[in-house]
Amino acid sequence: MKKNDSRREFLRKGVIAAAGTLLIPEIAKAAVKSQPETAASKITLKKDAVILMQGDSITDAGRKREDVNCNTQDQLGNGYSLFIAGQLLSKHADKQVKIYNRGISGNKVYQLRDRWEIDCLAFHPDVLSILIGVNDYWHTLGGGYKGTVETYENDYRALLHYTKQKFPNIQLVIGEPFIVKGGSAIEEHRWTAFDEYRKVAKKLAGEFNAVFVPYQAAFDAALKQAPARYWAYDGVHPDLPGRQLMANTWLEATGLK
């Protein structure tokens, strides 16, 4: 084969390979479109809107809890909340939104409720995004927690109902608890049981007219592009590509991309 022919063949194969590779924004878009039946109204941002991110360690992401200011990297942490905030603050500068992160590592639903007045209601959020559930399951495997999927559902529903009572016009975003399959934290034979927690989150999103963010669908699709360790070192806590994927999926689901 001549040199030029060889180069053309190399380029051709590169194009073919690229055609089978999805970029993170495309994975996010496909994941959201794959579940149209869960779609609620998109999020509407008003001027000076307060957006509150709540959850466990995935949301916490090393934030500095002594920082009480909005829109700072220290306060937002290094996770998907920071990636979301960067996009929203740059794209919607005219709205001057205020974004806070109050995720706490290790939390389960009942622990959110224990701190809800201070870490949620006191902010008077216009948009409340919650990602909770992996600890409600994971901690039953060896952490001594005795809760069940029914506990998770009842606690979560009560929390959402209470929040809506206090702020009837609040816009809710419910993130799907997820496992990056193939990670070390949760063994494969336990994935099916965790599926019930994901179903609960989806069900509650429908009950409360919340935007549902299909993180599991996004990560399942992402695994076709790269192995679990690329997206989340332990299958639970995302690394940089996983955090970006979460942010893109959130922005796609909420219509704020």
Short mmCIF file of C-alpha atoms in Angstrom, two decimals:
data_model
loop_
_atom_site.label_atom_id
_atom_site.label_comp_id
_atom_site.label_asym_id
_atom_site.label_seq_id
_atom_site.Cartn_x
_atom_site.Cartn_y
_atom_site.Cartn_z
CA MET A 1 0.00 0.00 0.00
CA LYS A 2 1.31 3.44 -0.93
CA LYS A 3 2.02 6.00 1.77
CA ASN A 4 -0.94 8.22 0.80
CA ASP A 5 -3.25 5.21 0.63
CA SER A 6 -2.09 4.14 4.06
CA ARG A 7 -2.79 7.59 5.47
CA ARG A 8 -6.28 7.64 3.90
CA GLU A 9 -7.02 4.22 5.38
CA PHE A 10 -5.88 5.42 8.80
CA LEU A 11 -8.13 8.48 8.58
CA ARG A 12 -11.05 6.39 7.34
CA LYS A 13 -10.80 4.04 10.29
CA GLY A 14 -10.59 7.02 12.61
CA VAL A 15 -13.80 8.46 11.21
CA ILE A 16 -15.57 5.11 11.54
CA ALA A 17 -14.41 4.77 15.14
CA ALA A 18 -15.50 8.31 15.98
CA ALA A 19 -18.92 7.68 14.48
CA GLY A 20 -19.49 4.99 17.10
CA THR A 21 -18.42 7.19 20.00
CA LEU A 22 -20.86 9.39 21.85
CA LEU A 23 -19.73 12.55 23.58
CA ILE A 24 -20.91 13.25 27.11
CA PRO A 25 -23.57 15.81 26.06
CA GLU A 26 -24.95 13.29 23.56
CA ILE A 27 -25.08 10.53 26.17
CA ALA A 28 -26.96 12.85 28.52
CA LYS A 29 -29.42 13.90 25.83
CA ALA A 30 -30.12 10.31 24.82
CA ALA A 31 -30.62 9.24 28.45
CA VAL A 32 -33.21 11.95 29.05
CA LYS A 33 -35.00 11.25 25.77
CA SER A 34 -35.16 7.55 26.59
CA GLN A 35 -37.64 8.23 29.38
CA PRO A 36 -40.21 10.70 28.05
CA GLU A 37 -42.93 9.32 30.27
CA THR A 38 -41.14 10.73 33.33
CA ALA A 39 -40.76 14.21 31.93
CA ALA A 40 -42.33 16.96 34.03
CA SER A 41 -42.40 20.63 33.14
CA LYS A 42 -38.96 22.07 32.59
CA ILE A 43 -37.44 24.36 35.18
CA THR A 44 -38.09 28.07 34.81
CA LEU A 45 -35.57 30.47 36.26
CA LYS A 46 -36.71 33.84 37.52
CA LYS A 47 -34.37 36.69 38.36
CA ASP A 48 -32.51 36.12 41.64
CA ALA A 49 -33.76 32.55 41.82
CA VAL A 50 -32.33 30.41 44.62
CA ILE A 51 -31.22 26.93 43.57
CA LEU A 52 -30.42 24.45 46.32
CA MET A 53 -28.57 21.17 45.74
CA GLN A 54 -29.21 18.51 48.38
CA GLY A 55 -28.04 14.97 48.95
CA ASP A 56 -25.21 12.80 50.21
CA SER A 57 -21.49 12.55 49.44
CA ILE A 58 -22.04 12.65 45.68
CA THR A 59 -23.52 16.12 46.11
CA ASP A 60 -21.29 17.12 49.03
CA ALA A 61 -18.15 16.44 46.96
CA GLY A 62 -15.74 17.96 49.47
CA ARG A 63 -17.48 21.30 49.87
CA LYS A 64 -16.24 23.58 52.64
CA ARG A 65 -19.13 23.78 55.07
CA GLU A 66 -17.86 26.95 56.71
CA ASP A 67 -18.40 28.84 53.44
CA VAL A 68 -21.95 30.20 53.58
CA ASN A 69 -21.80 32.24 50.38
CA CYS A 70 -23.58 31.31 47.18
CA ASN A 71 -21.87 30.58 43.85
CA THR A 72 -18.38 29.94 45.25
CA GLN A 73 -16.29 26.91 44.39
CA ASP A 74 -15.52 26.21 48.05
CA GLN A 75 -19.20 26.19 48.95
CA LEU A 76 -20.25 24.18 45.91
CA GLY A 77 -17.59 21.49 46.25
CA ASN A 78 -15.91 19.65 43.40
CA GLY A 79 -18.81 17.55 42.16
CA TYR A 80 -21.63 17.80 39.67
CA SER A 81 -23.12 20.79 41.52
CA LEU A 82 -20.06 22.86 40.61
CA PHE A 83 -20.31 21.80 36.95
CA ILE A 84 -24.00 22.70 36.89
CA ALA A 85 -23.37 26.04 38.58
CA GLY A 86 -20.66 26.98 36.09
CA GLN A 87 -23.04 26.41 33.19
CA LEU A 88 -26.00 28.18 34.78
CA LEU A 89 -24.01 31.19 35.96
CA SER A 90 -22.43 31.69 32.56
CA LYS A 91 -25.51 31.08 30.45
CA HIS A 92 -28.03 32.85 32.67
CA ALA A 93 -25.95 35.77 33.91
CA ASP A 94 -28.92 38.07 33.48
CA LYS A 95 -30.88 36.06 36.07
CA GLN A 96 -28.18 36.41 38.76
CA VAL A 97 -29.21 33.10 40.30
CA LYS A 98 -27.92 32.05 43.70
CA ILE A 99 -26.74 28.45 43.90
CA TYR A 100 -26.11 26.63 47.17
CA ASN A 101 -24.92 23.13 47.98
CA ARG A 102 -25.94 21.52 51.27
CA GLY A 103 -25.19 17.87 50.55
CA ILE A 104 -23.66 15.94 53.43
CA SER A 105 -21.61 12.78 53.02
CA GLY A 106 -23.25 9.61 54.32
CA ASN A 107 -26.77 11.00 54.49
CA LYS A 108 -29.91 8.95 54.07
CA VAL A 109 -33.40 10.40 53.67
CA TYR A 110 -34.19 10.57 57.38
CA GLN A 111 -30.97 12.54 57.93
CA LEU A 112 -32.06 15.08 55.35
CA ARG A 113 -35.27 15.49 57.32
CA ASP A 114 -33.34 16.01 60.58
CA ARG A 115 -31.64 19.09 59.12
CA TRP A 116 -34.32 20.25 56.68
CA GLU A 117 -35.36 23.46 58.42
CA ILE A 118 -31.81 24.79 58.53
CA ASP A 119 -30.31 23.28 55.39
CA CYS A 120 -33.29 23.62 53.07
CA LEU A 121 -36.33 25.63 54.16
CA ALA A 122 -34.27 28.50 55.54
CA PHE A 123 -32.98 29.17 52.01
CA HIS A 124 -36.49 29.63 50.58
CA PRO A 125 -35.39 27.78 47.44
CA ASP A 126 -37.13 28.37 44.13
CA VAL A 127 -35.53 25.21 42.72
CA LEU A 128 -34.69 22.26 44.95
CA SER A 129 -32.61 19.42 43.52
CA ILE A 130 -32.28 16.23 45.58
CA LEU A 131 -30.11 13.19 44.95
CA ILE A 132 -30.51 10.65 47.75
CA GLY A 133 -30.81 6.88 48.00
CA VAL A 134 -27.53 5.08 47.52
CA ASN A 135 -26.74 5.16 51.25
CA ASP A 136 -30.29 4.08 52.09
CA TYR A 137 -29.36 0.85 50.34
CA TRP A 138 -25.57 0.65 50.61
CA HIS A 139 -25.52 1.08 54.38
CA THR A 140 -27.79 -1.95 54.82
CA LEU A 141 -25.05 -4.14 53.33
CA GLY A 142 -22.56 -3.63 56.12
CA GLY A 143 -23.13 -0.29 57.75
CA GLY A 144 -25.60 -1.50 60.35
CA TYR A 145 -28.54 0.42 58.91
CA LYS A 146 -31.82 -1.51 59.10
CA GLY A 147 -33.94 0.56 56.72
CA THR A 148 -35.76 -1.00 53.77
CA VAL A 149 -36.91 0.25 50.39
CA GLU A 150 -40.28 0.87 52.04
CA THR A 151 -38.53 3.04 54.65
CA TYR A 152 -36.87 4.95 51.85
CA GLU A 153 -40.13 5.50 50.02
CA ASN A 154 -42.11 6.54 53.09
CA ASP A 155 -39.42 8.88 54.39
CA TYR A 156 -38.83 10.44 50.97
CA ARG A 157 -42.54 10.97 50.27
CA ALA A 158 -43.04 12.57 53.68
CA LEU A 159 -40.07 14.88 53.11
CA LEU A 160 -41.35 16.00 49.72
CA HIS A 161 -44.89 16.47 51.02
CA TYR A 162 -43.64 18.58 53.91
CA THR A 163 -41.53 20.70 51.56
CA LYS A 164 -44.46 21.31 49.22
CA GLN A 165 -46.63 22.29 52.17
CA LYS A 166 -44.12 24.96 53.14
CA PHE A 167 -43.40 26.11 49.58
CA PRO A 168 -46.27 25.15 47.25
CA ASN A 169 -44.63 26.75 44.21
CA ILE A 170 -41.20 25.20 44.65
CA GLN A 171 -39.78 23.51 41.54
CA LEU A 172 -38.44 20.05 42.37
CA VAL A 173 -35.70 18.07 40.66
CA ILE A 174 -35.28 14.45 41.75
CA GLY A 175 -32.06 12.76 40.77
CA GLU A 176 -32.12 9.02 40.23
CA PRO A 177 -29.84 7.16 42.66
CA PHE A 178 -27.40 5.13 40.59
CA ILE A 179 -24.61 2.59 40.51
CA VAL A 180 -21.86 2.67 37.91
CA LYS A 181 -21.94 -1.04 37.25
CA GLY A 182 -18.58 -2.72 37.48
CA GLY A 183 -17.30 -0.54 40.30
CA SER A 184 -15.99 -2.03 43.52
CA ALA A 185 -18.51 -0.68 46.04
CA ILE A 186 -21.58 -2.79 45.29
CA GLU A 187 -21.34 -6.30 43.92
CA GLU A 188 -23.21 -7.32 40.78
CA HIS A 189 -25.57 -9.70 42.58
CA ARG A 190 -26.87 -6.75 44.63
CA TRP A 191 -27.74 -4.49 41.69
CA THR A 192 -31.26 -5.90 41.28
CA ALA A 193 -32.23 -5.03 44.84
CA PHE A 194 -30.98 -1.47 44.34
CA ASP A 195 -33.20 -1.14 41.27
CA GLU A 196 -36.17 -0.88 43.64
CA TYR A 197 -34.76 2.33 45.12
CA ARG A 198 -34.39 3.80 41.67
CA LYS A 199 -38.00 2.93 40.89
CA VAL A 200 -39.12 4.71 44.04
CA ALA A 201 -37.31 7.91 43.06
CA LYS A 202 -38.92 7.81 39.62
CA LYS A 203 -42.33 7.14 41.11
CA LEU A 204 -42.03 10.06 43.53
CA ALA A 205 -40.93 12.38 40.75
CA GLY A 206 -44.21 11.60 39.03
CA GLU A 207 -46.26 12.07 42.20
CA PHE A 208 -44.77 15.48 42.94
CA ASN A 209 -44.49 16.73 39.34
CA ALA A 210 -40.73 16.90 39.73
CA VAL A 211 -38.18 16.85 36.94
CA PHE A 212 -36.60 13.37 36.99
CA VAL A 213 -32.90 13.09 36.17
CA PRO A 214 -32.13 9.58 34.81
CA TYR A 215 -28.57 9.16 36.03
CA GLN A 216 -28.64 5.36 35.80
CA ALA A 217 -29.57 5.45 32.12
CA ALA A 218 -26.79 7.97 31.51
CA PHE A 219 -24.11 5.88 33.23
CA ASP A 220 -25.32 2.65 31.63
CA ALA A 221 -24.89 4.28 28.23
CA ALA A 222 -21.54 5.77 29.24
CA LEU A 223 -20.21 2.30 30.05
CA LYS A 224 -20.40 1.48 26.36
CA GLN A 225 -17.77 4.16 25.80
CA ALA A 226 -15.39 3.54 28.71
CA PRO A 227 -15.15 1.19 31.73
CA ALA A 228 -16.56 1.89 35.18
CA ARG A 229 -13.26 3.09 36.63
CA TYR A 230 -13.22 5.93 34.07
CA TRP A 231 -16.56 7.29 35.29
CA ALA A 232 -16.45 6.45 39.01
CA TYR A 233 -13.52 4.85 40.80
CA ASP A 234 -15.75 2.79 43.13
CA GLY A 235 -18.97 2.75 41.15
CA VAL A 236 -20.64 5.23 43.52
CA HIS A 237 -18.54 8.41 43.64
CA PRO A 238 -18.00 9.88 40.17
CA ASP A 239 -14.65 11.04 38.90
CA LEU A 240 -14.35 14.10 36.66
CA PRO A 241 -15.95 12.56 33.55
CA GLY A 242 -18.76 11.16 35.68
CA ARG A 243 -19.38 14.52 37.32
CA GLN A 244 -19.56 16.18 33.94
CA LEU A 245 -21.97 13.50 32.73
CA MET A 246 -24.18 14.10 35.77
CA ALA A 247 -24.17 17.84 35.18
CA ASN A 248 -25.05 17.44 31.51
CA THR A 249 -27.86 15.02 32.35
CA TRP A 250 -29.26 17.40 34.98
CA LEU A 251 -29.11 20.35 32.61
CA GLU A 252 -30.72 18.32 29.81
CA ALA A 253 -33.53 17.07 32.04
CA THR A 254 -34.30 20.47 33.47
CA GLY A 255 -34.15 22.21 30.10
CA LEU A 256 -31.45 24.59 31.34
CA LYS A 257 -28.60 23.36 29.13
#
